[in-house]
Amino acid sequence: MAETKSTCCYCGVGCGVIIEHSANKITGVRGDPTHPANFGRLCSKGAALHLTVVREGRALEPELRTRRDLARENVSWETAIDHAAEKFAQLIREHGPDAVAFYVSGQLLTEDYYVFNKLAKGLIGTNNIDSNSRLCMSSAVSGYKMTLGADSPPCSYEDIDHTDCLLISGSNTAFAHPVLFRRIEDAKAKNPDLKIIVIDPRRTDTAAFADLHLAILPGTDLVLHSALLHVLLWEGLTNNAYIQAYTDGFAALRDAVREITPAFAAQVCGVKADDIIQAARWFGNAKAALSMWCQGLNQSVHGSHNSASLVHLHLATGQIGRAGAGPFSLTGQPNAMGGREVGAMAGLMSGHRDMANATHRAEVAALWNVASVPVTPGKTAVEMFEAIRTGEIKAVWICCTNPAQSLPHQKLVREALEKAEFVVLQEAFRTTETAPYADLILPAATWGEKEGVVTNSERRITRLHRAVTPAGNAKPDWQIACDFAKALRLKMASNGAANNANLAYFDYQKAEDIFNEHASTTQGRDLDIAALTYTILAEQGAQQWPYNTVSGGAKRLFADGKFATANGRAQFVPIVLNTVAEATSAPYPLHLTTGRLRDQWHGMSRTGKAAQLFNHYDEATLGMHADDMQRRKFVDGDLVEVKSRRGKIIVRVQTDAQMRLGQTFLPMHFGRAHLSHSGANELMPANFDPFSKQPELKHAAIQVSGVSLPYQVMAMRLGGTAGESLHELALQRMAALQPLLQQFDYASIALAGRDDPAVVLRIGSKTPISAAQTQAIDTALHLDDDNCLSFKDGRRHIDKKALLQDGRLLGIRFCGEIAAGKWLRDIALEGVDTANLRRWVFAPVATPPANIGSTKGKTICSCNGVGEAAIINGVAAGMDLAGLQKNLNCGTGCGSCVPEIKRIIHLQRSAQYAA
Ligand code: SF4
């Protein structure tokens, strides 16, 4: 077995991993103990990375359709690239360079990003290149630039170890950045005096861990931050010497927050004034105050000011540039920052240069050896798809991202993709929601198959080494972009569309060549890595920017009080108080907030391949306060219709103790690959922040009503014949079911289990399930053979099948009556002996007979497969967390489940005392 160093390809913590591989196959993954982001730790997602390396669903060959009514066919790379170049050249010649666009991704490596940016801005001459980072970090960037003068997160992860007040605003760190949360837990354990304040509408695991949780109403962050500043001023906790020495604009902001008293903010935000005062005192009296934020602040129509208002707290108290102090944005994607470094967004330029600055544009043109680069900012994500919808942009090249799932107001996105004259999708997976719209799919290498660098939240650049060769005919993203650029250059030169076409070259031999060129563009800039090389990264490990060979990487920025603004002073900026884009109203009385699950990441195109990542949560479910449930006469598990001004979806509803009255929550991960509809983003508004252009993906006003879907289906299938990969088989069955989902009023599909994964299908329909639909389900699940037991009652539209083999239940397909579906699924996954099952398998009973039921319950510990029932029994037997870890092994892998185990202990003990 060989081992290769890389990073996890999910969140911006940027954990180092060691990929284990043998015979060109990835066989395992573990945390890199030497990597400073994680010191060997991984969360449940990172620890399951090797389980996502599958062939099923991979894009392996270029696929092309020359007309929309034709199916795509495999073609050679030469044909694919030539066709794309011809089409782009023609559209550029006929309509100008802004008729084409690139929508790229924070999951690309820096080298990939660099080439795409040079292709769009240097070769074609358009700034129409934007990244899905627009949905993620652009408000943080905008907030940093307004106040500090540059997109420069000033802190390091080790500041967590030095702070004595941690303010987390708009981040469920426990789920979204779990390895960092483990570090916060460690810091609290080492220093019980560390005060942790969490600002979040929900009582998440992060909030439950805090010393103080401010459960604000959605969108009121800005008012709360302003009230914190008010208290700091009122109580003399600001650092006037620092303000005078290093900042501008404080007097105006001080006057603006004069009226934002704790009492006023308490009313607007729905929290107690005393709690606001307490939070401000802890922050203002701290020796070192650290704040962290993520999408709760960024994905807002005032995300830039949300971010700036948090930075203001640090500038007003001088809590920046010191160990344990500073504002610290947590990056959502693994390389959102790398994309910003190379300037691969619609309003950015290479090396943090400014597009509006003629000198900077001339510098970039000179670096690229082109005549000029365009001055007008390009279309940002939401604007880009609207321009495609209106026909202003004719062709779009989508790379490593899934806009048909991730952008808000999905109906408009679908219209845009249908309207586009030419859609290229450069992807590792051909099964994403965007794939059906692609005229050309270009198979891209993915995690473990690529070489390059990424930059994590703390500005740390890690080199990724290639462990295995790309699957099929896939190629690294930078190489595809270079091949296309070279072909396009020739076409543009020959058809008169050439602008810079005869001057820009893309003759890189390897990723390192691109890195070296990128590094040279940063010389003298705030992110200077001109001295950094692949060799240094390989031999000395990951390094933070700015980097020099004498002192190495910079742990923190602005220690000298010199900021990246024109006059070198940090800026307090005027804040426009605002709440949400869409207020609740009589027809739409409930707040919908969105967020992440513990074990899934973004649109699930990768995490959705690992069965064990579904065991904690396997269906898009609307969380609702108990009183809101009761008022609407909902019971847990009901299917309900959720409607906003943009669309409606059907999901299951569940009482959620994390929710306040009038608020609901839906995870953002599930789209049409797993549901009969586009999930949360069908409902969300496309309104965006005027500065960062980041859309408000976090909030919509909704109504929720009951829906009658009397014809229900529950189907489950696992197992296969000897020699088959059970994992691949489960994915094949899931892929076969996916085209059926949209035939039903409600349908969801998930994986379950571990080593012998199951596919689980749930359907709700207003009309009886047809014989053809039943047959299609049976065929997809391999339940159409004669070995199945069956039961039919045509009068009541009941049609059931079950497959029992070798003492195991391997599958069910129940139409019309599904009461036993859940417990049958559980015993199938546990491999419970079915000797006594035959006479019960079609019984309409919601609980299993005593002698054959499952004992596990909901999976809590994903790493070690420990269920809720065992934990409850352990608590009843007197075990505490340490006892449960010792005896059941739960919470001893990645640790992501520890907050939930603690909650179960607390609930069980409370119940014991009450009894
Ligand atoms: Fe990956 Fe988890 Fe680390 Fe994020 S915290 S980089 S998802 S292992």
mmCIF file of C-alpha atoms in Angstrom, residues 674-893:
data_model
loop_
_atom_site.group_PDB
_atom_site.id
_atom_site.type_symbol
_atom_site.label_atom_id
_atom_site.label_comp_id
_atom_site.label_asym_id
_atom_site.label_seq_id
_atom_site.Cartn_x
_atom_site.Cartn_y
_atom_site.Cartn_z
ATOM 1 C CA HIS A 674 -32.623 12.965 -4.242
ATOM 2 C CA LEU A 675 -36.069 14.532 -4.388
ATOM 3 C CA SER A 676 -38.975 14.997 -6.768
ATOM 4 C CA HIS A 677 -38.206 18.734 -6.675
ATOM 5 C CA SER A 678 -35.290 21.130 -6.230
ATOM 6 C CA GLY A 679 -35.482 21.320 -2.446
ATOM 7 C CA ALA A 680 -34.916 24.496 -0.453
ATOM 8 C CA ASN A 681 -33.563 26.523 -3.366
ATOM 9 C CA GLU A 682 -36.884 26.231 -5.201
ATOM 10 C CA LEU A 683 -38.149 28.605 -2.500
ATOM 11 C CA MET A 684 -35.291 31.015 -1.858
ATOM 12 C CA PRO A 685 -35.248 34.567 -3.275
ATOM 13 C CA ALA A 686 -32.583 35.714 -5.725
ATOM 14 C CA ASN A 687 -32.182 39.066 -3.905
ATOM 15 C CA PHE A 688 -28.544 39.858 -3.251
ATOM 16 C CA ASP A 689 -26.281 42.196 -1.322
ATOM 17 C CA PRO A 690 -25.564 45.368 -3.377
ATOM 18 C CA PHE A 691 -21.813 45.245 -2.647
ATOM 19 C CA SER A 692 -20.923 41.556 -2.591
ATOM 20 C CA LYS A 693 -23.745 40.405 -4.912
ATOM 21 C CA GLN A 694 -24.126 37.396 -2.619
ATOM 22 C CA PRO A 695 -27.727 36.132 -2.595
ATOM 23 C CA GLU A 696 -29.849 35.719 0.515
ATOM 24 C CA LEU A 697 -29.876 31.936 0.542
ATOM 25 C CA LYS A 698 -30.546 31.874 4.274
ATOM 26 C CA HIS A 699 -34.081 33.198 4.467
ATOM 27 C CA ALA A 700 -37.483 33.201 2.809
ATOM 28 C CA ALA A 701 -41.022 33.882 4.007
ATOM 29 C CA ILE A 702 -43.160 30.779 3.624
ATOM 30 C CA GLN A 703 -46.505 29.186 4.327
ATOM 31 C CA VAL A 704 -46.812 25.531 5.284
ATOM 32 C CA SER A 705 -49.984 23.524 4.837
ATOM 33 C CA GLY A 706 -51.066 19.923 5.058
ATOM 34 C CA VAL A 707 -51.223 17.870 1.905
ATOM 35 C CA SER A 708 -53.124 14.668 1.253
ATOM 36 C CA LEU A 709 -51.017 12.045 -0.512
ATOM 37 C CA PRO A 710 -52.922 8.846 0.270
ATOM 38 C CA TYR A 711 -50.950 6.587 -2.047
ATOM 39 C CA GLN A 712 -47.610 5.949 -0.424
ATOM 40 C CA VAL A 713 -44.659 3.788 -1.406
ATOM 41 C CA MET A 714 -41.743 2.618 0.702
ATOM 42 C CA ALA A 715 -39.086 0.538 -1.011
ATOM 43 C CA MET A 716 -35.684 -0.636 0.118
ATOM 44 C CA ARG A 717 -33.085 -2.888 -1.450
ATOM 45 C CA LEU A 718 -29.659 -4.116 -0.484
ATOM 46 C CA GLY A 719 -27.530 -7.150 -1.251
ATOM 47 C CA GLY A 720 -26.159 -8.626 -4.437
ATOM 48 C CA THR A 721 -24.477 -11.693 -5.755
ATOM 49 C CA ALA A 722 -20.960 -12.763 -4.895
ATOM 50 C CA GLY A 723 -18.269 -10.787 -6.638
ATOM 51 C CA GLU A 724 -20.360 -7.674 -7.156
ATOM 52 C CA SER A 725 -19.371 -4.448 -5.442
ATOM 53 C CA LEU A 726 -22.323 -3.910 -3.119
ATOM 54 C CA HIS A 727 -21.511 -0.229 -2.910
ATOM 55 C CA GLU A 728 -21.508 0.232 -6.706
ATOM 56 C CA LEU A 729 -24.661 -1.878 -6.938
ATOM 57 C CA ALA A 730 -26.482 0.372 -4.482
ATOM 58 C CA LEU A 731 -25.410 3.423 -6.491
ATOM 59 C CA GLN A 732 -26.574 1.773 -9.714
ATOM 60 C CA ARG A 733 -29.975 1.088 -8.164
ATOM 61 C CA MET A 734 -30.186 4.667 -6.945
ATOM 62 C CA ALA A 735 -29.261 5.960 -10.406
ATOM 63 C CA ALA A 736 -31.950 3.768 -11.961
ATOM 64 C CA LEU A 737 -34.581 5.214 -9.619
ATOM 65 C CA GLN A 738 -33.577 8.862 -10.023
ATOM 66 C CA PRO A 739 -35.335 9.439 -13.394
ATOM 67 C CA LEU A 740 -38.592 8.253 -11.819
ATOM 68 C CA LEU A 741 -38.617 10.727 -8.926
ATOM 69 C CA GLN A 742 -40.300 13.587 -10.747
ATOM 70 C CA GLN A 743 -43.275 11.423 -11.747
ATOM 71 C CA PHE A 744 -44.622 11.667 -8.221
ATOM 72 C CA ASP A 745 -46.056 14.440 -6.066
ATOM 73 C CA TYR A 746 -43.397 13.578 -3.521
ATOM 74 C CA ALA A 747 -40.445 11.241 -3.804
ATOM 75 C CA SER A 748 -37.155 10.955 -1.984
ATOM 76 C CA ILE A 749 -34.250 8.622 -2.380
ATOM 77 C CA ALA A 750 -31.334 7.900 -0.063
ATOM 78 C CA LEU A 751 -28.698 5.370 0.804
ATOM 79 C CA ALA A 752 -28.510 3.625 4.176
ATOM 80 C CA GLY A 753 -26.248 1.217 6.053
ATOM 81 C CA ARG A 754 -22.509 0.706 5.709
ATOM 82 C CA ASP A 755 -20.795 -2.322 4.183
ATOM 83 C CA ASP A 756 -23.889 -3.635 2.378
ATOM 84 C CA PRO A 757 -25.597 -0.337 1.569
ATOM 85 C CA ALA A 758 -29.316 -0.100 0.891
ATOM 86 C CA VAL A 759 -31.238 2.228 -1.384
ATOM 87 C CA VAL A 760 -34.363 3.627 0.245
ATOM 88 C CA LEU A 761 -37.207 5.099 -1.799
ATOM 89 C CA ARG A 762 -40.200 6.930 -0.347
ATOM 90 C CA ILE A 763 -43.119 8.172 -2.449
ATOM 91 C CA GLY A 764 -46.341 10.061 -1.728
ATOM 92 C CA SER A 765 -48.935 10.453 -4.458
ATOM 93 C CA LYS A 766 -52.404 11.938 -4.867
ATOM 94 C CA THR A 767 -53.296 9.205 -7.325
ATOM 95 C CA PRO A 768 -52.754 5.445 -7.223
ATOM 96 C CA ILE A 769 -49.319 4.251 -8.297
ATOM 97 C CA SER A 770 -49.698 2.768 -11.779
ATOM 98 C CA ALA A 771 -48.670 -0.758 -12.704
ATOM 99 C CA ALA A 772 -46.011 0.683 -15.024
ATOM 100 C CA GLN A 773 -44.548 2.786 -12.215
ATOM 101 C CA THR A 774 -44.552 -0.190 -9.866
ATOM 102 C CA GLN A 775 -42.793 -2.290 -12.463
ATOM 103 C CA ALA A 776 -40.212 0.440 -13.069
ATOM 104 C CA ILE A 777 -39.416 0.559 -9.345
ATOM 105 C CA ASP A 778 -39.139 -3.239 -9.184
ATOM 106 C CA THR A 779 -36.828 -3.297 -12.169
ATOM 107 C CA ALA A 780 -34.579 -0.572 -10.757
ATOM 108 C CA LEU A 781 -34.351 -2.373 -7.412
ATOM 109 C CA HIS A 782 -33.946 -5.864 -8.855
ATOM 110 C CA LEU A 783 -37.155 -6.949 -7.151
ATOM 111 C CA ASP A 784 -38.827 -8.356 -10.222
ATOM 112 C CA ASP A 785 -37.763 -11.963 -9.859
ATOM 113 C CA ASP A 786 -39.861 -14.930 -8.865
ATOM 114 C CA ASN A 787 -38.159 -15.314 -5.515
ATOM 115 C CA CYS A 788 -40.034 -12.372 -4.053
ATOM 116 C CA LEU A 789 -42.966 -12.884 -1.737
ATOM 117 C CA SER A 790 -45.935 -10.797 -2.821
ATOM 118 C CA PHE A 791 -49.282 -9.623 -1.568
ATOM 119 C CA LYS A 792 -51.971 -7.743 -3.491
ATOM 120 C CA ASP A 793 -55.296 -6.178 -2.568
ATOM 121 C CA GLY A 794 -56.433 -4.430 -5.754
ATOM 122 C CA ARG A 795 -59.539 -2.954 -4.150
ATOM 123 C CA ARG A 796 -57.405 -1.002 -1.661
ATOM 124 C CA HIS A 797 -54.528 -0.377 -4.114
ATOM 125 C CA ILE A 798 -52.176 -2.393 -1.939
ATOM 126 C CA ASP A 799 -49.347 -4.163 -3.715
ATOM 127 C CA LYS A 800 -46.412 -5.483 -1.681
ATOM 128 C CA LYS A 801 -43.266 -7.414 -2.414
ATOM 129 C CA ALA A 802 -40.486 -8.678 -0.196
ATOM 130 C CA LEU A 803 -37.257 -10.497 -0.941
ATOM 131 C CA LEU A 804 -35.959 -12.857 1.757
ATOM 132 C CA GLN A 805 -32.832 -14.824 0.990
ATOM 133 C CA ASP A 806 -30.507 -16.915 3.120
ATOM 134 C CA GLY A 807 -32.159 -15.780 6.327
ATOM 135 C CA ARG A 808 -31.943 -12.082 5.467
ATOM 136 C CA LEU A 809 -34.440 -9.527 4.299
ATOM 137 C CA LEU A 810 -32.887 -7.998 1.173
ATOM 138 C CA GLY A 811 -35.672 -5.845 -0.152
ATOM 139 C CA ILE A 812 -39.214 -4.591 0.119
ATOM 140 C CA ARG A 813 -41.479 -2.628 -2.191
ATOM 141 C CA PHE A 814 -44.690 -1.655 -0.464
ATOM 142 C CA CYS A 815 -47.343 0.321 -2.358
ATOM 143 C CA GLY A 816 -50.533 1.530 -0.703
ATOM 144 C CA GLU A 817 -49.781 0.479 2.889
ATOM 145 C CA ILE A 818 -46.331 1.094 4.368
ATOM 146 C CA ALA A 819 -46.735 0.971 8.155
ATOM 147 C CA ALA A 820 -44.031 -1.675 8.609
ATOM 148 C CA GLY A 821 -41.610 -0.097 6.125
ATOM 149 C CA LYS A 822 -39.349 1.639 8.632
ATOM 150 C CA TRP A 823 -38.736 -1.259 11.008
ATOM 151 C CA LEU A 824 -38.328 -3.684 8.112
ATOM 152 C CA ARG A 825 -35.674 -1.361 6.689
ATOM 153 C CA ASP A 826 -33.906 -1.312 10.045
ATOM 154 C CA ILE A 827 -33.823 -5.090 10.486
ATOM 155 C CA ALA A 828 -32.646 -5.526 6.901
ATOM 156 C CA LEU A 829 -29.738 -3.140 7.526
ATOM 157 C CA GLU A 830 -28.820 -4.876 10.757
ATOM 158 C CA GLY A 831 -28.985 -8.292 9.117
ATOM 159 C CA VAL A 832 -31.437 -9.535 11.759
ATOM 160 C CA ASP A 833 -32.258 -13.206 11.229
ATOM 161 C CA THR A 834 -35.595 -13.519 9.464
ATOM 162 C CA ALA A 835 -36.599 -16.993 10.645
ATOM 163 C CA ASN A 836 -39.764 -15.592 12.204
ATOM 164 C CA LEU A 837 -40.330 -12.832 9.691
ATOM 165 C CA ARG A 838 -42.301 -14.477 6.890
ATOM 166 C CA ARG A 839 -45.660 -14.259 8.606
ATOM 167 C CA TRP A 840 -45.068 -10.652 9.670
ATOM 168 C CA VAL A 841 -43.506 -9.132 6.604
ATOM 169 C CA PHE A 842 -46.791 -7.954 5.060
ATOM 170 C CA ALA A 843 -48.563 -7.192 8.335
ATOM 171 C CA PRO A 844 -49.744 -3.551 8.533
ATOM 172 C CA VAL A 845 -48.039 -2.897 11.862
ATOM 173 C CA ALA A 846 -45.893 0.130 12.657
ATOM 174 C CA THR A 847 -43.908 -1.600 15.398
ATOM 175 C CA PRO A 848 -42.116 -4.911 15.029
ATOM 176 C CA PRO A 849 -43.039 -8.059 16.933
ATOM 177 C CA ALA A 850 -40.942 -8.348 20.096
ATOM 178 C CA ASN A 851 -38.727 -11.165 18.884
ATOM 179 C CA ILE A 852 -37.586 -9.714 15.573
ATOM 180 C CA GLY A 853 -37.237 -5.970 15.991
ATOM 181 C CA SER A 854 -34.166 -3.828 15.455
ATOM 182 C CA THR A 855 -32.419 -2.645 18.593
ATOM 183 C CA LYS A 856 -30.333 0.114 17.123
ATOM 184 C CA GLY A 857 -32.509 3.141 16.409
ATOM 185 C CA LYS A 858 -31.220 6.232 14.639
ATOM 186 C CA THR A 859 -27.480 6.186 13.956
ATOM 187 C CA ILE A 860 -25.732 8.813 16.069
ATOM 188 C CA CYS A 861 -22.062 7.885 15.645
ATOM 189 C CA SER A 862 -21.453 7.620 11.942
ATOM 190 C CA CYS A 863 -17.832 6.463 12.216
ATOM 191 C CA ASN A 864 -18.551 3.464 14.439
ATOM 192 C CA GLY A 865 -22.211 2.875 13.565
ATOM 193 C CA VAL A 866 -23.573 3.338 17.094
ATOM 194 C CA GLY A 867 -27.335 3.873 17.356
ATOM 195 C CA GLU A 868 -29.441 6.019 19.655
ATOM 196 C CA ALA A 869 -30.969 3.037 21.484
ATOM 197 C CA ALA A 870 -27.607 1.777 22.685
ATOM 198 C CA ILE A 871 -26.662 5.238 23.925
ATOM 199 C CA ILE A 872 -29.964 5.643 25.774
ATOM 200 C CA ASN A 873 -29.500 2.225 27.370
ATOM 201 C CA GLY A 874 -25.959 3.178 28.335
ATOM 202 C CA VAL A 875 -27.154 6.394 30.000
ATOM 203 C CA ALA A 876 -29.871 4.429 31.819
ATOM 204 C CA ALA A 877 -27.112 2.150 33.101
ATOM 205 C CA GLY A 878 -25.340 5.189 34.557
ATOM 206 C CA MET A 879 -22.736 5.889 31.882
ATOM 207 C CA ASP A 880 -21.468 9.406 31.248
ATOM 208 C CA LEU A 881 -19.782 10.524 28.021
ATOM 209 C CA ALA A 882 -16.499 8.843 28.912
ATOM 210 C CA GLY A 883 -18.341 5.650 29.847
ATOM 211 C CA LEU A 884 -20.268 5.620 26.592
ATOM 212 C CA GLN A 885 -17.070 6.200 24.638
ATOM 213 C CA LYS A 886 -15.309 3.404 26.492
ATOM 214 C CA ASN A 887 -18.104 0.856 26.339
ATOM 215 C CA LEU A 888 -19.854 1.617 23.050
ATOM 216 C CA ASN A 889 -17.019 3.271 21.143
ATOM 217 C CA CYS A 890 -19.360 6.088 20.096
ATOM 218 C CA GLY A 891 -17.823 9.539 19.671
ATOM 219 C CA THR A 892 -14.310 8.141 19.457
ATOM 220 C CA GLY A 893 -13.810 8.476 15.703
#
